[in-house]
Amino acid sequence: MKVLISRNIPDTTAVRLVEEGFDVITAEKGKIWTSEELINACQNVDFLLHRGGTVLDANFFLHCSHLKGVALTSVGYNHVDVAAATKACIPVSNTPDVLSDATADIALLLMLTVSRKAFFRANQVLRGEWKGSGATEDLGVELYRKTLGIFGLGRIGLALARRAKVIYGMEIIYYNRHRNVEAEREVDAVYVSFDELLERSDVISIHTNLSPETEDRFNAAAFRKMKKSAIFINTARGKIHNEVDLTEALASGDIWGAGLDVTNPEPMLPDNPLLNMPNVCVLPHIGSATMETRTKMAVMAANNLVAAKNGKRMPQVVNAEVYKMK
Ligand code: NAP
């Protein structure tokens, strides 16, 4: 059984796959695949271990319908046409939970960095413009006992809520399609309407998956409903906010600041006006980028492949329907 590892993973996981009897084909370090290259490379393999970057669309599954499984090393799978995979009877797995703490840490880091203008002030130092702290200029704001609004209180949202509550005593409000009773119990989260979330939050943090329902949800109309003192944080997917509208909302003072780990498009171009705004911090999609978390993600993906190779259900399958079709 052959597996193509399309983007590098820790060596220990590749070794484990060899020990499990896989013939492992690893892409060259840093390889960015075109769709056509990936389709061609998959012709002679049985499994694909894949991370974001190259989209696995209907055309991919049409030409790779022989695959016996696709293991993703991400929790988000908006880059995969899961319906097309299901149609081809190919199980697809993701890596939930193991990256929640690392990603919540990045959301918290962005909240703090933006609220204290730390990114902007550090950049001044880099440019030789050490200004120190004046009595009234360039002051930050504090997070203590403020209201954190979470759009998408699932695994990562809850991990952030725990931090915000313990460290800053923040009040947690949230909007999901369904109530999250566990989170309500654990962090006293209060379920509110989407409009109430916009109107009441001092910080709004995005943790939904990207879907037709969430795409462009944070647009000019949404930003206008937020407090002028509000901080907008997105560590989920860049397409959930409208970047032009966000830039205008910040420039016109409709909201106070923004912290982004995800942008639209990625990579963000270096001349993007957001990068020169004082109350903005942009990171290059590093939510899960720690040695510990990336290792756990690779191990989870490998376990899914081993299960599929042994004719078992992938533990983290996202299209379980395929098993009813077999
Ligand atoms: P999760 O546990 O599934 O949580 C997602 C939450 O969003 C759920 O509570 C869900 O609740 C809510 N939701 C979904 N659609 C919604 C809608 N239309 N309106 C309102 N709420 C909605 O997922 P997770 O593990 O926390 O991951 C969340 C996302 O983070 C991933 O999909 C991924 O895109 C992103 N992520 C980014 C990084 C990074 O490196 N920056 C790392 C990991 C993950 P309901 O179903 O009740 O609506």
Short mmCIF file of C-alpha atoms and ligand atoms in Angstrom, two decimals:
data_model
loop_
_atom_site.label_atom_id
_atom_site.label_comp_id
_atom_site.label_asym_id
_atom_site.label_seq_id
_atom_site.Cartn_x
_atom_site.Cartn_y
_atom_site.Cartn_z
CA MET A 1 0.00 0.00 0.00
CA LYS A 2 1.47 3.32 -1.06
CA VAL A 3 0.85 6.67 0.65
CA LEU A 4 1.79 10.10 -0.69
CA ILE A 5 2.65 12.64 2.01
CA SER A 6 2.00 15.90 0.16
CA ARG A 7 3.54 18.25 2.74
CA ASN A 8 6.22 17.40 5.23
CA ILE A 9 5.33 15.93 8.60
CA PRO A 10 7.64 15.00 11.51
CA ASP A 11 10.04 12.19 10.47
CA THR A 12 8.90 9.97 13.35
CA THR A 13 5.43 9.75 11.80
CA ALA A 14 6.77 8.84 8.37
CA VAL A 15 8.89 6.13 10.05
CA ARG A 16 5.79 4.83 11.87
CA LEU A 17 3.93 4.53 8.56
CA VAL A 18 6.83 2.52 7.11
CA GLU A 19 6.73 0.26 10.18
CA GLU A 20 3.00 -0.22 9.58
CA GLY A 21 3.82 -1.54 6.12
CA PHE A 22 3.22 1.55 3.98
CA ASP A 23 5.41 2.37 1.04
CA VAL A 24 5.85 6.09 1.82
CA ILE A 25 6.36 8.70 -0.88
CA THR A 26 7.25 12.10 0.56
CA ALA A 27 7.05 15.35 -1.37
CA GLU A 28 10.12 17.53 -1.56
CA LYS A 29 10.29 20.02 1.33
CA GLY A 30 8.15 23.14 0.78
CA LYS A 31 6.56 21.78 -2.42
CA ILE A 32 3.47 23.71 -3.54
CA TRP A 33 1.36 21.44 -5.75
CA THR A 34 -0.77 22.53 -8.66
CA SER A 35 -4.02 20.55 -8.85
CA GLU A 36 -2.77 18.74 -11.93
CA GLU A 37 0.54 17.76 -10.31
CA LEU A 38 -1.25 16.39 -7.27
CA ILE A 39 -3.68 14.39 -9.40
CA ASN A 40 -0.76 12.93 -11.37
CA ALA A 41 1.21 12.11 -8.23
CA CYS A 42 -1.80 10.32 -6.74
CA GLN A 43 -2.26 7.98 -9.72
CA ASN A 44 0.13 5.37 -8.30
CA VAL A 45 -0.76 5.59 -4.62
CA ASP A 46 -3.53 4.17 -2.46
CA PHE A 47 -3.68 6.87 0.22
CA LEU A 48 -3.01 10.59 0.53
CA LEU A 49 -1.85 12.39 3.68
CA HIS A 50 -2.59 16.04 2.98
CA ARG A 51 -2.47 19.48 4.56
CA GLY A 52 -4.10 22.70 3.31
CA GLY A 53 -2.69 24.44 0.29
CA THR A 54 -3.86 22.49 -2.71
CA VAL A 55 -7.64 22.23 -2.94
CA LEU A 56 -9.06 18.70 -3.31
CA ASP A 57 -12.04 19.50 -5.52
CA ALA A 58 -14.56 17.42 -7.49
CA ASN A 59 -12.09 17.16 -10.37
CA PHE A 60 -9.47 15.72 -8.01
CA PHE A 61 -11.83 13.01 -6.74
CA LEU A 62 -13.04 12.29 -10.28
CA HIS A 63 -9.46 11.54 -11.34
CA CYS A 64 -8.41 9.89 -8.06
CA SER A 65 -11.47 7.75 -7.34
CA HIS A 66 -9.13 4.78 -6.75
CA LEU A 67 -7.88 6.29 -3.46
CA LYS A 68 -8.71 4.26 -0.36
CA GLY A 69 -8.49 7.17 2.04
CA VAL A 70 -7.41 10.79 2.49
CA ALA A 71 -6.03 11.79 5.90
CA LEU A 72 -5.85 15.54 6.46
CA THR A 73 -3.52 17.15 8.98
CA SER A 74 -5.95 19.95 9.80
CA VAL A 75 -9.28 20.22 11.59
CA GLY A 76 -10.72 22.52 8.90
CA TYR A 77 -11.65 20.81 5.65
CA ASN A 78 -13.17 23.63 3.64
CA HIS A 79 -10.42 22.96 1.04
CA VAL A 80 -11.85 19.49 0.39
CA ASP A 81 -14.99 18.72 -1.61
CA VAL A 82 -16.23 16.16 0.91
CA ALA A 83 -19.41 15.47 -1.08
CA ALA A 84 -17.26 14.52 -4.09
CA ALA A 85 -15.07 12.29 -1.89
CA THR A 86 -18.19 10.60 -0.53
CA LYS A 87 -19.54 10.10 -4.05
CA ALA A 88 -16.27 8.34 -4.89
CA CYS A 89 -16.62 6.33 -1.63
CA ILE A 90 -13.34 7.71 -0.24
CA PRO A 91 -13.16 8.27 3.52
CA VAL A 92 -11.62 11.60 4.57
CA SER A 93 -10.32 12.24 8.10
CA ASN A 94 -9.26 15.41 9.95
CA THR A 95 -7.44 16.21 13.21
CA PRO A 96 -9.87 17.70 15.75
CA ASP A 97 -9.08 18.54 19.42
CA VAL A 98 -5.30 18.11 19.33
CA LEU A 99 -4.81 21.66 17.97
CA SER A 100 -7.43 23.46 20.05
CA ASP A 101 -5.11 24.70 22.81
CA ALA A 102 -2.39 25.89 20.42
CA THR A 103 -4.92 27.77 18.28
CA ALA A 104 -6.69 29.29 21.30
CA ASP A 105 -3.26 30.50 22.48
CA ILE A 106 -2.87 32.38 19.18
CA ALA A 107 -6.31 33.97 19.58
CA LEU A 108 -5.35 35.08 23.11
CA LEU A 109 -1.98 36.31 21.88
CA LEU A 110 -3.73 38.42 19.23
CA MET A 111 -6.20 39.81 21.79
CA LEU A 112 -3.33 40.95 24.01
CA THR A 113 -1.09 42.14 21.20
CA VAL A 114 -3.84 44.25 19.65
CA SER A 115 -5.20 45.59 22.92
CA ARG A 116 -1.73 46.85 23.91
CA LYS A 117 -0.70 47.84 20.33
CA ALA A 118 2.34 45.64 20.90
CA PHE A 119 2.90 44.72 17.24
CA PHE A 120 2.76 48.38 16.16
CA ARG A 121 5.04 49.50 18.99
CA ALA A 122 7.56 46.70 18.33
CA ASN A 123 7.64 47.69 14.65
CA GLN A 124 8.44 51.28 15.68
CA VAL A 125 11.42 49.96 17.63
CA LEU A 126 12.57 47.98 14.58
CA ARG A 127 12.43 51.17 12.49
CA GLY A 128 14.55 53.07 15.04
CA GLU A 129 11.53 55.08 16.26
CA TRP A 130 11.71 54.34 19.99
CA LYS A 131 8.96 56.55 21.38
CA GLY A 132 8.53 55.22 24.89
CA SER A 133 5.16 55.75 26.45
CA GLY A 134 3.68 59.22 26.43
CA ALA A 135 1.05 60.35 28.94
CA THR A 136 -1.84 60.03 26.54
CA GLU A 137 -0.61 59.00 23.07
CA ASP A 138 -0.83 55.48 21.65
CA LEU A 139 -2.31 53.98 24.79
CA GLY A 140 -3.68 50.47 24.75
CA VAL A 141 -6.78 49.11 26.42
CA GLU A 142 -7.16 46.39 29.06
CA LEU A 143 -9.07 43.12 28.80
CA TYR A 144 -9.93 42.73 32.50
CA ARG A 145 -13.61 41.94 33.10
CA LYS A 146 -14.56 42.94 29.55
CA THR A 147 -17.00 40.93 27.42
CA LEU A 148 -15.64 38.32 25.02
CA GLY A 149 -18.05 37.38 22.24
CA ILE A 150 -17.35 34.08 20.52
CA PHE A 151 -18.75 33.35 17.07
CA GLY A 152 -18.59 29.54 16.99
CA LEU A 153 -18.20 28.22 20.54
CA GLY A 154 -16.88 24.74 19.73
CA ARG A 155 -13.57 23.13 20.66
CA ILE A 156 -11.24 26.09 19.98
CA GLY A 157 -13.77 28.70 21.09
CA LEU A 158 -14.15 26.92 24.43
CA ALA A 159 -10.36 26.66 24.87
CA LEU A 160 -10.17 30.46 24.39
CA ALA A 161 -13.13 31.08 26.70
CA ARG A 162 -11.41 29.11 29.49
CA ARG A 163 -8.29 31.29 29.15
CA ALA A 164 -10.21 34.57 28.96
CA LYS A 165 -12.26 33.70 32.02
CA VAL A 166 -9.40 32.52 34.22
CA ILE A 167 -6.83 35.14 33.23
CA TYR A 168 -9.00 38.23 32.70
CA GLY A 169 -12.30 37.38 34.39
CA MET A 170 -14.03 38.10 31.08
CA GLU A 171 -17.75 37.58 30.63
CA ILE A 172 -18.34 35.08 27.80
CA ILE A 173 -21.21 35.45 25.35
CA TYR A 174 -21.53 33.37 22.18
CA TYR A 175 -23.50 32.66 19.06
CA ASN A 176 -23.74 29.19 17.45
CA ARG A 177 -26.55 27.58 15.49
CA HIS A 178 -27.14 25.36 18.55
CA ARG A 179 -26.54 26.01 22.23
CA ASN A 180 -23.36 24.59 23.75
CA VAL A 181 -24.60 23.48 27.15
CA GLU A 182 -21.20 22.11 28.24
CA ALA A 183 -19.60 25.52 27.67
CA GLU A 184 -22.47 27.30 29.41
CA ARG A 185 -21.82 25.11 32.46
CA GLU A 186 -18.03 25.32 32.38
CA VAL A 187 -17.37 29.00 31.64
CA ASP A 188 -20.82 30.49 32.31
CA ALA A 189 -21.12 31.31 28.61
CA VAL A 190 -24.36 33.07 27.71
CA TYR A 191 -26.11 32.30 24.43
CA VAL A 192 -27.11 35.45 22.51
CA SER A 193 -28.39 36.32 19.04
CA PHE A 194 -25.86 37.23 16.35
CA ASP A 195 -26.84 40.92 16.55
CA GLU A 196 -26.51 40.91 20.35
CA LEU A 197 -23.06 39.36 19.98
CA LEU A 198 -22.04 42.21 17.70
CA GLU A 199 -23.54 44.92 19.91
CA ARG A 200 -22.31 43.71 23.33
CA SER A 201 -18.80 42.34 22.72
CA ASP A 202 -15.63 44.23 23.62
CA VAL A 203 -13.68 41.52 21.81
CA ILE A 204 -15.22 39.29 19.13
CA SER A 205 -13.31 36.11 18.28
CA ILE A 206 -14.20 33.92 15.30
CA HIS A 207 -14.09 30.13 15.69
CA THR A 208 -16.60 28.70 13.21
CA ASN A 209 -15.64 26.59 10.25
CA LEU A 210 -15.79 28.27 6.84
CA SER A 211 -19.06 27.42 5.05
CA PRO A 212 -21.49 29.20 2.73
CA GLU A 213 -23.30 30.33 5.93
CA THR A 214 -20.21 31.86 7.54
CA GLU A 215 -18.40 33.22 4.45
CA ASP A 216 -18.33 37.03 4.46
CA ARG A 217 -20.39 37.08 7.67
CA PHE A 218 -18.24 39.86 9.08
CA ASN A 219 -18.90 42.56 6.52
CA ALA A 220 -19.57 46.31 6.64
CA ALA A 221 -23.06 45.83 8.10
CA ALA A 222 -21.70 43.62 10.90
CA PHE A 223 -18.79 45.94 11.71
CA ARG A 224 -21.19 48.91 11.91
CA LYS A 225 -23.18 47.10 14.62
CA MET A 226 -20.09 46.51 16.76
CA LYS A 227 -18.84 48.87 19.50
CA LYS A 228 -16.44 51.53 18.28
CA SER A 229 -14.07 50.24 20.97
CA ALA A 230 -14.36 46.60 19.79
CA ILE A 231 -11.46 44.34 18.84
CA PHE A 232 -12.05 41.79 16.06
CA ILE A 233 -10.05 38.53 16.17
CA ASN A 234 -10.07 35.86 13.45
CA THR A 235 -8.07 32.64 13.81
CA ALA A 236 -10.59 30.50 11.87
CA ARG A 237 -10.59 31.26 8.13
CA GLY A 238 -9.91 34.54 6.29
CA LYS A 239 -13.00 34.32 4.11
CA ILE A 240 -15.28 34.65 7.16
CA HIS A 241 -14.50 38.38 7.22
CA ASN A 242 -14.56 40.76 4.28
CA GLU A 243 -11.09 42.24 4.28
CA VAL A 244 -11.97 45.45 2.40
CA ASP A 245 -14.87 46.10 4.80
CA LEU A 246 -12.63 45.34 7.78
CA THR A 247 -10.01 47.80 6.56
CA GLU A 248 -12.66 50.51 6.12
CA ALA A 249 -14.23 49.77 9.51
CA LEU A 250 -10.83 50.23 11.17
CA ALA A 251 -9.96 53.35 9.14
CA SER A 252 -13.32 55.00 9.84
CA GLY A 253 -13.31 54.07 13.53
CA ASP A 254 -16.32 51.74 13.35
CA ILE A 255 -14.19 49.30 15.35
CA TRP A 256 -10.97 49.83 17.34
CA GLY A 257 -8.62 47.00 16.41
CA ALA A 258 -8.14 43.64 14.72
CA GLY A 259 -5.94 40.57 15.10
CA LEU A 260 -5.77 38.09 12.25
CA ASP A 261 -4.08 34.70 12.00
CA VAL A 262 -5.97 34.07 8.76
CA THR A 263 -6.40 36.44 5.83
CA ASN A 264 -8.11 36.53 2.45
CA PRO A 265 -6.15 35.82 0.33
CA GLU A 266 -3.25 33.97 1.95
CA PRO A 267 -0.53 35.02 1.84
CA MET A 268 -1.50 38.63 2.58
CA LEU A 269 0.35 40.97 0.22
CA PRO A 270 3.02 43.11 1.93
CA ASP A 271 1.39 46.36 0.72
CA ASN A 272 -1.93 45.55 2.43
CA PRO A 273 -2.97 48.71 4.36
CA LEU A 274 -3.90 46.60 7.40
CA LEU A 275 -0.21 46.01 8.01
CA ASN A 276 0.44 49.68 8.73
CA MET A 277 -2.51 50.26 11.04
CA PRO A 278 -1.60 50.86 14.69
CA ASN A 279 -4.26 48.62 16.24
CA VAL A 280 -3.78 45.64 13.93
CA CYS A 281 -1.66 42.51 14.20
CA VAL A 282 -1.43 39.96 11.38
CA LEU A 283 0.14 36.52 11.75
CA PRO A 284 0.79 34.08 8.88
CA HIS A 285 -1.69 31.30 9.83
CA ILE A 286 0.30 29.77 12.69
CA GLY A 287 -2.58 28.57 14.89
CA SER A 288 -1.36 24.99 15.18
CA ALA A 289 2.31 25.68 14.51
CA THR A 290 4.00 24.26 17.60
CA MET A 291 6.27 21.22 17.69
CA GLU A 292 3.94 19.45 20.12
CA THR A 293 0.73 20.12 18.21
CA ARG A 294 2.08 19.41 14.73
CA THR A 295 3.42 16.09 16.04
CA LYS A 296 0.03 15.20 17.55
CA MET A 297 -1.70 16.11 14.27
CA ALA A 298 0.66 13.94 12.24
CA VAL A 299 0.23 11.02 14.64
CA MET A 300 -3.56 11.35 14.45
CA ALA A 301 -3.46 11.46 10.64
CA ALA A 302 -1.19 8.39 10.60
CA ASN A 303 -3.57 6.50 12.92
CA ASN A 304 -6.39 7.24 10.50
CA LEU A 305 -4.35 5.89 7.60
CA VAL A 306 -3.38 2.74 9.50
CA ALA A 307 -7.04 2.09 10.33
CA ALA A 308 -8.06 2.57 6.68
CA LYS A 309 -5.26 0.28 5.48
CA ASN A 310 -6.45 -2.42 7.89
CA GLY A 311 -10.00 -2.13 6.54
CA LYS A 312 -11.24 -0.33 9.66
CA ARG A 313 -13.16 2.91 10.05
CA MET A 314 -10.92 5.98 10.23
CA PRO A 315 -11.39 7.21 13.84
CA GLN A 316 -11.68 10.88 12.79
CA VAL A 317 -13.64 10.33 9.56
CA VAL A 318 -15.66 13.38 8.46
CA ASN A 319 -17.81 11.55 5.89
CA ALA A 320 -18.92 8.47 7.84
CA GLU A 321 -21.62 7.86 5.18
CA VAL A 322 -18.96 6.13 3.06
CA TYR A 323 -18.99 3.18 5.43
CA LYS A 324 -22.70 2.63 4.86
CA MET A 325 -22.10 2.65 1.10
CA LYS A 326 -19.55 -0.20 1.18
P1 NAP B 1 -15.74 23.01 16.09
O1 NAP B 1 -15.45 22.37 17.39
O2 NAP B 1 -16.54 22.26 15.08
O3 NAP B 1 -16.45 24.42 16.38
C1 NAP B 1 -17.05 25.18 15.39
C2 NAP B 1 -18.21 25.92 16.03
O4 NAP B 1 -18.79 26.78 15.06
C3 NAP B 1 -19.32 25.01 16.54
O5 NAP B 1 -19.61 25.36 17.86
C4 NAP B 1 -20.51 25.30 15.63
O6 NAP B 1 -21.72 25.23 16.39
C5 NAP B 1 -20.21 26.72 15.17
N1 NAP B 1 -20.78 27.03 13.86
C6 NAP B 1 -20.65 26.34 12.71
N2 NAP B 1 -21.34 26.92 11.71
C7 NAP B 1 -21.92 28.02 12.27
C8 NAP B 1 -22.79 29.04 11.76
N3 NAP B 1 -23.19 29.02 10.49
N4 NAP B 1 -23.18 30.01 12.61
C9 NAP B 1 -22.79 30.02 13.90
N5 NAP B 1 -21.98 29.07 14.44
C10 NAP B 1 -21.57 28.10 13.63
O7 NAP B 1 -14.40 23.42 15.32
P2 NAP B 1 -12.98 23.77 15.97
O8 NAP B 1 -12.18 22.55 16.13
O9 NAP B 1 -13.19 24.67 17.14
O10 NAP B 1 -12.33 24.57 14.72
C11 NAP B 1 -12.94 25.75 14.22
C12 NAP B 1 -12.24 26.24 12.97
O11 NAP B 1 -10.99 26.82 13.31
C13 NAP B 1 -11.86 25.16 11.95
O12 NAP B 1 -12.94 24.84 11.09
C14 NAP B 1 -10.71 25.78 11.20
O13 NAP B 1 -11.16 26.41 10.03
C15 NAP B 1 -10.15 26.82 12.16
N6 NAP B 1 -8.78 26.52 12.59
C16 NAP B 1 -7.78 27.41 12.30
C17 NAP B 1 -6.48 27.15 12.73
C18 NAP B 1 -5.36 28.10 12.45
O14 NAP B 1 -4.23 27.65 12.22
N7 NAP B 1 -5.57 29.40 12.48
C19 NAP B 1 -6.19 25.97 13.43
C20 NAP B 1 -7.23 25.10 13.71
C21 NAP B 1 -8.52 25.38 13.28
P3 NAP B 1 -23.13 24.88 15.71
O15 NAP B 1 -22.91 23.65 14.88
O16 NAP B 1 -24.05 24.71 16.85
O17 NAP B 1 -23.48 26.07 14.88
#
